[in-house]
PDB file of C-alpha atoms in Angstrom:
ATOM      1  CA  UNK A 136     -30.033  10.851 -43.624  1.00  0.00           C
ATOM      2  CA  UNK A 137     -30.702  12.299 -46.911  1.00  0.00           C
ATOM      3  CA  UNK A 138     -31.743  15.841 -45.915  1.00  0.00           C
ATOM      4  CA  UNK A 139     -33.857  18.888 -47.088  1.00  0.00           C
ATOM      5  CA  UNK A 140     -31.945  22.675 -45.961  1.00  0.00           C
ATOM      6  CA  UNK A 141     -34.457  22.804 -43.362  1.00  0.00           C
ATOM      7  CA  UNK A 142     -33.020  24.778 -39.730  1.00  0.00           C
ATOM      8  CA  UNK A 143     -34.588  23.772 -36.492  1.00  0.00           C
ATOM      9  CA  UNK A 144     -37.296  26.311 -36.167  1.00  0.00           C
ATOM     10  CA  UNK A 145     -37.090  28.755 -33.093  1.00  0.00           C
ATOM     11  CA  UNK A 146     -40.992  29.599 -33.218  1.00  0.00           C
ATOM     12  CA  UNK A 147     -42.828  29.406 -30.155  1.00  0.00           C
ATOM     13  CA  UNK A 148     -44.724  27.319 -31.344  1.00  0.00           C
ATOM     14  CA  UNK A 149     -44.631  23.295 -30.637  1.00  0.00           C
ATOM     15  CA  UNK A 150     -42.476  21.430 -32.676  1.00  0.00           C
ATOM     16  CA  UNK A 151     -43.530  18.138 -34.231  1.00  0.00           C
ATOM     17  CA  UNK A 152     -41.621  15.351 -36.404  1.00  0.00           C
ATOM     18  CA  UNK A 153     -43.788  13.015 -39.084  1.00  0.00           C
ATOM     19  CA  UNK A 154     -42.531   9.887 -40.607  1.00  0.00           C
ATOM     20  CA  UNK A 155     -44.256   8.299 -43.301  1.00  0.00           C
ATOM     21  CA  UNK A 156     -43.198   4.457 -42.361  1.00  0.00           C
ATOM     22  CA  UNK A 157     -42.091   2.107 -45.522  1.00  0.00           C
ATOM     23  CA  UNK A 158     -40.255  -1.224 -46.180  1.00  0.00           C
ATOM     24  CA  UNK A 159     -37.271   0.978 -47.557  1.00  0.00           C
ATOM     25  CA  UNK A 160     -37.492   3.985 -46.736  1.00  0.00           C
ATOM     26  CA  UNK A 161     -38.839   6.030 -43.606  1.00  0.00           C
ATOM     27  CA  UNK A 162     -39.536   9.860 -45.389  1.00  0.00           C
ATOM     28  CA  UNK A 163     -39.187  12.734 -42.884  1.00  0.00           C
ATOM     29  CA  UNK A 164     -41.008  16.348 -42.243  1.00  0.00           C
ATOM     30  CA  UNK A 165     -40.870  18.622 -39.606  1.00  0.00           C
ATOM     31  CA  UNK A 166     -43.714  21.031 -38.855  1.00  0.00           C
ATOM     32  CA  UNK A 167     -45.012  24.004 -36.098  1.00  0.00           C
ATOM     33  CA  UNK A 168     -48.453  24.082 -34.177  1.00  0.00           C
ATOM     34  CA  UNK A 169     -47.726  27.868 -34.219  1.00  0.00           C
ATOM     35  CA  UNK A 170     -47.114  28.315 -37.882  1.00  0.00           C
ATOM     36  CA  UNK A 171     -49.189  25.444 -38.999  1.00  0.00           C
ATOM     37  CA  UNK A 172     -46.732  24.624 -41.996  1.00  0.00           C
ATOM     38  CA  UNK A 173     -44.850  21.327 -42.653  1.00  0.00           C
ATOM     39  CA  UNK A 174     -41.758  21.055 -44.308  1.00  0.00           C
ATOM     40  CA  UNK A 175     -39.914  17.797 -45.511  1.00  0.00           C
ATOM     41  CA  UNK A 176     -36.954  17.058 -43.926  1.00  0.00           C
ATOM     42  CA  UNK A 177     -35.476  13.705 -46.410  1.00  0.00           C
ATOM     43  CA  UNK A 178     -35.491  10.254 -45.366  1.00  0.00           C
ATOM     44  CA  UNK A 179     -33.560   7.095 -44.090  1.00  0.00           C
ATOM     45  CA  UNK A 180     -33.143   3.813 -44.784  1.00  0.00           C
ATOM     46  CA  UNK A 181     -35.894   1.204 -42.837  1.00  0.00           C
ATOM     47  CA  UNK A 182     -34.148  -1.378 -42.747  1.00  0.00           C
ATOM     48  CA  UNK A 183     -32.331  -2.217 -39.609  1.00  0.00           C
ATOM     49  CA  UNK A 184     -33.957  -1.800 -36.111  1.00  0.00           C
ATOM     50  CA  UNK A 185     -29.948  -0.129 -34.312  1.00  0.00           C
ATOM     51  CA  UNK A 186     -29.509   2.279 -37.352  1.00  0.00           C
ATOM     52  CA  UNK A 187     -33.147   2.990 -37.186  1.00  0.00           C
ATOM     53  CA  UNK A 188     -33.989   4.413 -33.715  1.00  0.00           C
ATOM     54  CA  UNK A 189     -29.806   5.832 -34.033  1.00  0.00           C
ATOM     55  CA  UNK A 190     -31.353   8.466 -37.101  1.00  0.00           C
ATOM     56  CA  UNK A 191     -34.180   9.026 -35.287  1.00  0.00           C
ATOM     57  CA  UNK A 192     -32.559   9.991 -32.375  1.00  0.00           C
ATOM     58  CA  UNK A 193     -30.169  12.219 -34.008  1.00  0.00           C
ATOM     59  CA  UNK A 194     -33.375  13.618 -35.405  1.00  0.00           C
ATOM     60  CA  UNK A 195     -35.228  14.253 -31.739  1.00  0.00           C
ATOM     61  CA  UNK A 196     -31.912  15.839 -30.469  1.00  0.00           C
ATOM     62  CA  UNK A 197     -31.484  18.271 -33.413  1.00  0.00           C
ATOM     63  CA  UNK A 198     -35.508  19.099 -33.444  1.00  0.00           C
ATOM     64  CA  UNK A 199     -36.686  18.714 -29.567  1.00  0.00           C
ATOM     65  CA  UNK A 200     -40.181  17.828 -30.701  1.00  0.00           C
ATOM     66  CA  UNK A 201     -43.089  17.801 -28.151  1.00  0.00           C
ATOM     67  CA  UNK A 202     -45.107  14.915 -30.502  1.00  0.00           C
ATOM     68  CA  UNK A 203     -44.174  12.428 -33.504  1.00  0.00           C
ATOM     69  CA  UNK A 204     -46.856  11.182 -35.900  1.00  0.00           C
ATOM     70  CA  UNK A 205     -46.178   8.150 -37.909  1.00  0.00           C
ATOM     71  CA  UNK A 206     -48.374   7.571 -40.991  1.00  0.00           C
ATOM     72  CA  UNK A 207     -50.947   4.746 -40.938  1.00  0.00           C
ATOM     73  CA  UNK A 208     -50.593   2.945 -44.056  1.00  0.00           C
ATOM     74  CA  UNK A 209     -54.247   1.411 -44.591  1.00  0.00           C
ATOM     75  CA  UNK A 210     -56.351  -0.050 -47.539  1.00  0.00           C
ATOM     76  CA  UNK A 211     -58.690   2.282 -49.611  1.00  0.00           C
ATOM     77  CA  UNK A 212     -61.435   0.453 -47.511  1.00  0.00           C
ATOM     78  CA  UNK A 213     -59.501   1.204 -44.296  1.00  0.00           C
ATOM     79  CA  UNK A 214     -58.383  -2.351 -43.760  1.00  0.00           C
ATOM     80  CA  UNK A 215     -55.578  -2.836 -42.234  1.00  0.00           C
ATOM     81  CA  UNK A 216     -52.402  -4.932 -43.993  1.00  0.00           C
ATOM     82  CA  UNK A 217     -48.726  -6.086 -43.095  1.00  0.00           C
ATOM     83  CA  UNK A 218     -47.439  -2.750 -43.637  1.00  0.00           C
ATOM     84  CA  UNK A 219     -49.969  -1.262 -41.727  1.00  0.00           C
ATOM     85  CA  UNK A 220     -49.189  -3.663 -38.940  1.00  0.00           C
ATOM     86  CA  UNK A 221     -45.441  -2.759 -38.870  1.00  0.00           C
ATOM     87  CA  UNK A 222     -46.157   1.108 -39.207  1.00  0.00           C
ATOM     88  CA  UNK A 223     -48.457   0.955 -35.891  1.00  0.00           C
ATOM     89  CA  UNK A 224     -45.033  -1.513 -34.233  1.00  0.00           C
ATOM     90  CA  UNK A 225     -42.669   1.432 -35.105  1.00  0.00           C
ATOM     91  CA  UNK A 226     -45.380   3.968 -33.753  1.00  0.00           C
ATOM     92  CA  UNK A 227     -44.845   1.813 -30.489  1.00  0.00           C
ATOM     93  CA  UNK A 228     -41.204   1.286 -30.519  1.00  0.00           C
ATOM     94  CA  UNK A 229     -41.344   5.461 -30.565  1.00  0.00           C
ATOM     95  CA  UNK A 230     -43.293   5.740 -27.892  1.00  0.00           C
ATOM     96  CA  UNK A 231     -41.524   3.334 -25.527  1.00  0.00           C
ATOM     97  CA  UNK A 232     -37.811   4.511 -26.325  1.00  0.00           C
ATOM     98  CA  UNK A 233     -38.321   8.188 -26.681  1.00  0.00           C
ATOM     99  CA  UNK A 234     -41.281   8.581 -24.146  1.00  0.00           C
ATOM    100  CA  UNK A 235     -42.894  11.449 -26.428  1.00  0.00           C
ATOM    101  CA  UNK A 236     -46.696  11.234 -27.837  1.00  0.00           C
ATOM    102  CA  UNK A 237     -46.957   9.390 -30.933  1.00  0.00           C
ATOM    103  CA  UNK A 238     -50.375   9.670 -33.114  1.00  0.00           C
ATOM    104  CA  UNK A 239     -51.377   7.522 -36.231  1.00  0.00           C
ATOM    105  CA  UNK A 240     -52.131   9.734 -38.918  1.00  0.00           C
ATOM    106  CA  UNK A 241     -53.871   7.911 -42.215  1.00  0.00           C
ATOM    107  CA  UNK A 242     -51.575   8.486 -45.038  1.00  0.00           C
ATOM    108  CA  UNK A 243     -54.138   6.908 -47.464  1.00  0.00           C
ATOM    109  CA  UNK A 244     -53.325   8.400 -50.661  1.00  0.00           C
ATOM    110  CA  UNK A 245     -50.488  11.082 -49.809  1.00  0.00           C
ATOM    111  CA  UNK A 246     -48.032   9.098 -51.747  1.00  0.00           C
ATOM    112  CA  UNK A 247     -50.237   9.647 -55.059  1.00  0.00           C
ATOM    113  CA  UNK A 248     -50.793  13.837 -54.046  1.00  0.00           C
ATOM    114  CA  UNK A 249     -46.863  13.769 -53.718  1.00  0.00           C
ATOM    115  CA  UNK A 250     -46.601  12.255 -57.064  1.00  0.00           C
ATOM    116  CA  UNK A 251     -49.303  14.918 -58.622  1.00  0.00           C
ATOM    117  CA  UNK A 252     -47.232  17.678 -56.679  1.00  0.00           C
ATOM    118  CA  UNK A 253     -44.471  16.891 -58.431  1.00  0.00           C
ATOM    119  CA  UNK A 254     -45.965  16.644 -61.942  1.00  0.00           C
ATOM    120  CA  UNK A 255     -48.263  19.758 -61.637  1.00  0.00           C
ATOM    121  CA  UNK A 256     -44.432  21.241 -61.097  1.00  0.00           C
ATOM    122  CA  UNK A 257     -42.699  19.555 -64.068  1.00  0.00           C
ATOM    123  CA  UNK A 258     -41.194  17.346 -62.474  1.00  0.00           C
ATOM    124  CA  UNK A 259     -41.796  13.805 -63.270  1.00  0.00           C
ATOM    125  CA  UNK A 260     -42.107  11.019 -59.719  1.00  0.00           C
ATOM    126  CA  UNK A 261     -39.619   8.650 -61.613  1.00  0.00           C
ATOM    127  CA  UNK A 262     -37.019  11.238 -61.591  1.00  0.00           C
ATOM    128  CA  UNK A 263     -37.574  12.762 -58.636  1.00  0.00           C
ATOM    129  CA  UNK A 264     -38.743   9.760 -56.218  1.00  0.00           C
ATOM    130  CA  UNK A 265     -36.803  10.904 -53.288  1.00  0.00           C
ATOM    131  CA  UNK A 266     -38.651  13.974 -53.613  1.00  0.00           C
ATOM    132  CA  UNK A 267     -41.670  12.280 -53.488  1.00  0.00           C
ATOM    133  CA  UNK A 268     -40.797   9.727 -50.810  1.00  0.00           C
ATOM    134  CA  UNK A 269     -40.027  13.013 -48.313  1.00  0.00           C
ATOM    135  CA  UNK A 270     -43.107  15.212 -49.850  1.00  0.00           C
ATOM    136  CA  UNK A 271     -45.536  12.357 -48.913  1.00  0.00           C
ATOM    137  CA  UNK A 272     -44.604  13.075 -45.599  1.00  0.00           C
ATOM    138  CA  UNK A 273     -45.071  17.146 -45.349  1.00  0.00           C
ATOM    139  CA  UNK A 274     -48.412  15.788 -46.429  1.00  0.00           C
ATOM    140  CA  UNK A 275     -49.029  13.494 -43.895  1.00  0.00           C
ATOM    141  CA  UNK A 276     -47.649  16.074 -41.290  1.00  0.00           C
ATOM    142  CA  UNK A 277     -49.582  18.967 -42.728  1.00  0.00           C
ATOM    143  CA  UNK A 278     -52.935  17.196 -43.106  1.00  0.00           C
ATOM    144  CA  UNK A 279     -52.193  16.359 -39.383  1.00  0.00           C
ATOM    145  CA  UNK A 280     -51.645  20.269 -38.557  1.00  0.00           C
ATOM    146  CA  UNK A 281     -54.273  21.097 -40.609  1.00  0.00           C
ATOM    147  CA  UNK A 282     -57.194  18.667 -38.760  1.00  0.00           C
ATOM    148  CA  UNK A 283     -55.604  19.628 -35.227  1.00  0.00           C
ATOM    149  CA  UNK A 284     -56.623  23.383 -36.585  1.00  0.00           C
ATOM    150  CA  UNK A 285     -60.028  22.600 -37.043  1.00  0.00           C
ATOM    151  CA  UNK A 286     -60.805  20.817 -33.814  1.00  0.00           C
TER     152      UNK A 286
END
């Protein structure tokens, strides 16, 4: 996995792995109910169900977290399409191999606040797409953090 320099937190706090789901790619962050901060962690390839749940679970062994939450990919209008379809059959394969919680998070724009992120910092998406891939899913994660605050 292409990686951020990220260490496994040893805050007392509950650790929790995002992953924003795509055809490609699956982007990575790692975040802390006791800080409250997301971080991204990089991303893997998508493709291929073995290799897959193998980075994942090098991932769960190396983090220990207590909850996943995979990004719900829907339409502006909150309808739901083929990507949004496999993103909620990923959530399940989770949740039925690693027996940990796994919430649906709407990602709905994140991808385009990653993008802004990055060009509010000088550095143009294009060039820095990996970047963007993992930063869309500290958003997801710390949007997640974030609303579990509030409530």
């Amino acid at each position: 996995m292409s990686q951020a320099a990220v260490a496994p937190s040893k805050v007392s706090g509950h650790t929790i792995l995002a992953f924003d789901f795509g055809t490609r790619w699956i982007d990575v962050a790692v975040g802390d109910t006791e800080t409250r901060l997301a971080s991204p962690l990089g991303m893997f390839e998508a493709e291929g169900g073995k290799r897959r749940m193998a980075e994942v679970e090098t991932l769960l062994r190396e983090w220990r977290p207590e909850r996943l939450i995979v990004g719900l990919p829907l339409a502006m209008d909150g309808g739901e399409h083929d990507i949004t379809r496999r993103a909620r059959h990923f959530a399940r394969q989770l949740e039925a191999r690693f027996r940990l919680p796994v919430d649906l998070a709407d990602e709905r724009l994140t991808s385009a606040e990653a993008r802004e992120t990055l060009s509010g910092s000088g550095r143009g998406a294009r060039r820095h797409k990996h970047e963007a891939h993992a930063l869309a899913a500290k958003i997801i994660l710390q949007d997640y953090l974030d609303d579990s605050a509030r409530r």
